[in-house]
Amino acid sequence: MAPSLLITRPSPDDVEFARDARHVLGAEVPVVRAPLIEIEPLAIPDPGDAMSLILTSKHALFAAPLGLPLWVVGPKLGALARAAGHDLRHVAPDAAHLLDHFKHAPPPTPALHLHGNHMACDVAAALRAMGHAALDHAVYHQHQRPLTAEARTLLEGETAVILPLFSPRTCHIFFQDAAARAPLVVLALSNAVAARVPRGAARAVIVADRPDAEAMLMALPAAWEIAKRVEGENSPQ
């Protein structure tokens, strides 16, 4: 059997990535969607005396007021912010590069970082450590969700499964919840995500060239070839 693709992104990102993945791999590729995180928007905060805004996730864009200069992470978020009419000043590939940028060109302060209740990188704390005034506010909640019955059935089989993972937290949730019999080929957004894959839990771990969805899609063919090879090794001789 052909390898399957298991997508654990929150909705509606799971639907979008499944559609794009089929464009890359072919419409016939088996896809199972099983979001491990559910996004719940929270109250929009008063920006107070903030002089600039920082977003590291598109899920926080709804809470960003227009009129303040904006720094973001990720080209997709940058495009969404620009389309929404924001005064976009800089787009960094990830939070680490954004902080490197701030070392030489800090935003007007106080800066306000809008984020979810779980953060991979505390940008406001890092700015404060540099000596800049910075505040932060959680504007959405990331609820953990269990694997679906369909996903568990897939993982209990013998067919190779390609598993794109977009965050260290999702990686942790998956391997905490899953007991996979199926051979896994993990496609990680970054080295930080790959580092959370338990030793021996995957037949292969591929890291995308850049930490964005486009790079993940570009890496899918390589993951597919590895999964097919693994599938051949598992087939009866």
Short mmCIF file of C-alpha atoms in Angstrom, two decimals:
data_model
loop_
_atom_site.label_atom_id
_atom_site.label_comp_id
_atom_site.label_asym_id
_atom_site.label_seq_id
_atom_site.Cartn_x
_atom_site.Cartn_y
_atom_site.Cartn_z
CA MET A 1 0.00 0.00 0.00
CA ALA A 2 1.01 3.61 -0.55
CA PRO A 3 2.21 5.61 2.44
CA SER A 4 -0.30 7.82 4.23
CA LEU A 5 -0.07 11.42 5.40
CA LEU A 6 -1.16 12.25 8.97
CA ILE A 7 -1.81 15.96 9.54
CA THR A 8 -2.08 17.21 13.12
CA ARG A 9 -2.29 20.98 12.52
CA PRO A 10 -5.14 22.98 14.08
CA SER A 11 -8.18 23.67 11.92
CA PRO A 12 -8.46 25.23 9.39
CA ASP A 13 -4.70 24.87 8.78
CA ASP A 14 -5.10 21.08 8.56
CA VAL A 15 -7.52 21.40 5.64
CA GLU A 16 -5.26 23.85 3.81
CA PHE A 17 -2.13 21.74 4.27
CA ALA A 18 -3.98 18.58 3.17
CA ARG A 19 -5.12 20.34 -0.01
CA ASP A 20 -1.63 21.67 -0.76
CA ALA A 21 -0.01 18.33 0.03
CA ARG A 22 -2.27 16.61 -2.51
CA HIS A 23 -1.18 19.16 -5.10
CA VAL A 24 2.43 18.17 -4.40
CA LEU A 25 2.06 14.40 -4.01
CA GLY A 26 -1.03 13.72 -6.10
CA ALA A 27 -4.75 13.68 -5.44
CA GLU A 28 -4.70 9.97 -4.61
CA VAL A 29 -2.43 10.24 -1.56
CA PRO A 30 -4.23 8.94 1.56
CA VAL A 31 -4.63 11.76 4.09
CA VAL A 32 -5.89 11.62 7.67
CA ARG A 33 -6.52 14.88 9.53
CA ALA A 34 -6.30 14.78 13.32
CA PRO A 35 -5.73 18.22 14.89
CA LEU A 36 -3.94 17.95 18.23
CA ILE A 37 -4.55 21.58 19.17
CA GLU A 38 -7.75 23.60 19.05
CA ILE A 39 -7.47 27.39 18.89
CA GLU A 40 -9.85 29.45 21.05
CA PRO A 41 -9.67 33.25 20.57
CA LEU A 42 -9.63 35.23 23.81
CA ALA A 43 -10.58 38.82 24.62
CA ILE A 44 -8.79 41.51 22.64
CA PRO A 45 -6.59 43.53 25.02
CA ASP A 46 -6.26 47.29 25.18
CA PRO A 47 -2.83 48.08 23.66
CA GLY A 48 -2.39 50.84 26.20
CA ASP A 49 0.72 52.89 25.57
CA ALA A 50 2.30 50.32 23.22
CA MET A 51 4.28 51.91 20.41
CA SER A 52 4.74 48.76 18.33
CA LEU A 53 3.30 45.28 17.91
CA ILE A 54 4.92 41.86 17.53
CA LEU A 55 3.15 38.75 16.24
CA THR A 56 4.69 35.29 16.06
CA SER A 57 1.53 33.44 14.99
CA LYS A 58 -1.26 34.21 12.56
CA HIS A 59 -3.73 33.14 15.24
CA ALA A 60 -3.00 36.43 17.05
CA LEU A 61 -3.61 38.66 14.02
CA PHE A 62 -7.30 39.18 14.85
CA ALA A 63 -6.29 41.00 18.05
CA ALA A 64 -3.73 43.35 16.49
CA PRO A 65 -5.02 46.92 16.22
CA LEU A 66 -4.33 48.87 13.07
CA GLY A 67 -2.17 51.96 13.25
CA LEU A 68 0.86 50.62 15.12
CA PRO A 69 4.03 49.44 13.33
CA LEU A 70 4.12 45.65 13.20
CA TRP A 71 6.91 43.06 13.30
CA VAL A 72 5.99 39.45 12.48
CA VAL A 73 7.36 35.95 12.06
CA GLY A 74 6.69 34.02 8.86
CA PRO A 75 5.98 35.11 5.27
CA LYS A 76 2.37 33.92 5.38
CA LEU A 77 1.62 35.98 8.47
CA GLY A 78 3.37 38.90 6.82
CA ALA A 79 1.15 38.60 3.75
CA LEU A 80 -1.99 38.36 5.89
CA ALA A 81 -0.97 41.38 7.95
CA ARG A 82 -0.21 43.44 4.87
CA ALA A 83 -3.55 42.47 3.31
CA ALA A 84 -5.34 43.51 6.51
CA GLY A 85 -3.84 46.99 6.26
CA HIS A 86 -1.15 46.81 8.93
CA ASP A 87 1.98 48.95 8.90
CA LEU A 88 4.31 45.99 8.40
CA ARG A 89 7.94 46.83 9.18
CA HIS A 90 9.76 43.50 9.18
CA VAL A 91 9.12 39.80 8.47
CA ALA A 92 11.51 37.32 10.08
CA PRO A 93 11.61 33.60 9.24
CA ASP A 94 11.37 32.64 12.91
CA ALA A 95 11.48 34.11 16.42
CA ALA A 96 15.24 33.60 16.77
CA HIS A 97 15.92 35.66 13.63
CA LEU A 98 13.46 38.30 14.81
CA LEU A 99 15.35 38.69 18.07
CA ASP A 100 18.64 38.90 16.16
CA HIS A 101 17.08 41.70 14.10
CA PHE A 102 15.99 43.51 17.27
CA LYS A 103 19.58 43.51 18.55
CA HIS A 104 20.46 45.95 15.76
CA ALA A 105 17.09 47.55 15.03
CA PRO A 106 14.73 47.37 18.03
CA PRO A 107 11.08 48.33 17.60
CA PRO A 108 9.64 51.50 19.15
CA THR A 109 8.96 50.82 22.80
CA PRO A 110 7.02 49.79 24.71
CA ALA A 111 6.53 46.87 22.32
CA LEU A 112 3.54 44.56 22.72
CA HIS A 113 3.80 40.86 21.82
CA LEU A 114 0.43 39.18 21.17
CA HIS A 115 0.61 35.39 21.40
CA GLY A 116 -1.06 32.18 22.52
CA ASN A 117 -1.09 30.76 26.03
CA HIS A 118 1.83 28.50 25.06
CA MET A 119 4.96 30.15 23.66
CA ALA A 120 7.98 28.50 22.10
CA CYS A 121 9.86 31.78 22.51
CA ASP A 122 9.14 34.58 25.00
CA VAL A 123 9.90 37.54 22.76
CA ALA A 124 8.90 40.20 25.30
CA ALA A 125 11.18 38.72 27.96
CA ALA A 126 14.04 38.60 25.46
CA LEU A 127 13.47 42.26 24.56
CA ARG A 128 13.45 43.22 28.22
CA ALA A 129 16.74 41.35 28.67
CA MET A 130 18.14 43.58 25.91
CA GLY A 131 17.06 46.64 27.90
CA HIS A 132 13.89 47.49 25.94
CA ALA A 133 10.43 48.00 27.40
CA ALA A 134 8.15 45.19 26.27
CA LEU A 135 4.79 43.75 27.28
CA ASP A 136 2.95 40.62 26.20
CA HIS A 137 -0.61 39.35 26.22
CA ALA A 138 -2.16 35.95 25.42
CA VAL A 139 -4.98 36.42 22.91
CA TYR A 140 -5.80 32.80 22.13
CA HIS A 141 -5.84 29.51 24.00
CA GLN A 142 -4.34 26.32 22.56
CA HIS A 143 -6.40 23.40 23.83
CA GLN A 144 -4.79 19.98 23.60
CA ARG A 145 -6.89 17.37 21.80
CA PRO A 146 -6.44 13.57 21.69
CA LEU A 147 -5.75 11.66 18.52
CA THR A 148 -8.87 10.69 16.62
CA ALA A 149 -9.95 7.08 16.27
CA GLU A 150 -9.09 7.23 12.56
CA ALA A 151 -5.55 8.39 13.36
CA ARG A 152 -5.07 5.66 15.96
CA THR A 153 -6.22 3.03 13.48
CA LEU A 154 -3.73 4.37 10.93
CA LEU A 155 -0.89 4.26 13.47
CA GLU A 156 -1.76 0.73 14.52
CA GLY A 157 -1.31 -0.52 10.96
CA GLU A 158 1.82 -1.49 9.04
CA THR A 159 1.66 1.12 6.28
CA ALA A 160 4.28 3.86 6.46
CA VAL A 161 3.01 7.20 7.73
CA ILE A 162 4.43 10.63 6.88
CA LEU A 163 3.99 12.89 9.90
CA PRO A 164 4.52 16.65 9.37
CA LEU A 165 5.05 18.38 12.74
CA PHE A 166 4.94 22.17 12.96
CA SER A 167 5.82 22.91 16.59
CA PRO A 168 7.73 21.41 19.51
CA ARG A 169 4.51 21.29 21.52
CA THR A 170 2.60 19.37 18.85
CA CYS A 171 5.52 16.97 18.59
CA HIS A 172 5.46 16.43 22.36
CA ILE A 173 1.68 15.93 22.40
CA PHE A 174 1.82 13.42 19.56
CA PHE A 175 4.49 11.17 20.99
CA GLN A 176 3.00 11.43 24.47
CA ASP A 177 -0.36 10.21 23.15
CA ALA A 178 0.58 7.87 20.30
CA ALA A 179 1.88 4.32 20.39
CA ALA A 180 2.69 3.87 16.73
CA ARG A 181 3.19 0.44 15.24
CA ALA A 182 3.30 1.92 11.75
CA PRO A 183 6.73 3.10 10.58
CA LEU A 184 6.89 6.89 10.84
CA VAL A 185 8.70 9.38 8.65
CA VAL A 186 8.67 12.68 10.52
CA LEU A 187 8.85 15.95 8.61
CA ALA A 188 9.85 18.63 11.14
CA LEU A 189 9.43 22.37 10.73
CA SER A 190 12.74 23.08 12.47
CA ASN A 191 15.59 21.56 14.44
CA ALA A 192 13.73 22.51 17.62
CA VAL A 193 10.81 20.32 16.52
CA ALA A 194 13.08 17.48 15.41
CA ALA A 195 14.79 17.50 18.80
CA ARG A 196 11.49 16.56 20.45
CA VAL A 197 11.14 13.31 18.47
CA PRO A 198 11.99 10.47 20.88
CA ARG A 199 14.97 8.37 19.88
CA GLY A 200 13.89 5.38 17.84
CA ALA A 201 10.30 6.61 17.44
CA ALA A 202 10.68 7.35 13.71
CA ARG A 203 12.38 5.58 10.82
CA ALA A 204 13.55 8.97 9.55
CA VAL A 205 13.36 12.63 10.53
CA ILE A 206 13.58 15.31 7.83
CA VAL A 207 13.94 18.99 8.73
CA ALA A 208 12.50 21.59 6.37
CA ASP A 209 14.93 24.08 4.84
CA ARG A 210 12.95 26.97 6.32
CA PRO A 211 10.47 27.12 9.21
CA ASP A 212 7.35 27.71 7.11
CA ALA A 213 4.57 25.73 5.47
CA GLU A 214 5.92 26.27 1.95
CA ALA A 215 9.23 24.66 2.89
CA MET A 216 7.35 21.79 4.52
CA LEU A 217 5.48 21.21 1.27
CA MET A 218 8.73 21.33 -0.70
CA ALA A 219 10.16 18.61 1.57
CA LEU A 220 7.19 16.28 1.13
CA PRO A 221 8.52 14.49 -2.00
CA ALA A 222 11.71 13.51 -0.12
CA ALA A 223 9.62 12.25 2.79
CA TRP A 224 7.41 10.34 0.36
CA GLU A 225 10.38 8.59 -1.23
CA ILE A 226 11.72 7.56 2.18
CA ALA A 227 8.27 6.33 3.23
CA LYS A 228 7.95 4.25 0.05
CA ARG A 229 11.36 2.72 0.70
CA VAL A 230 10.36 1.90 4.27
CA GLU A 231 7.11 0.46 2.95
CA GLY A 232 9.08 -1.81 0.62
CA GLU A 233 11.28 -3.00 3.46
CA ASN A 234 8.18 -3.92 5.47
CA SER A 235 6.46 -5.78 2.63
CA PRO A 236 6.57 -9.61 2.61
CA GLN A 237 9.32 -10.96 0.39
#
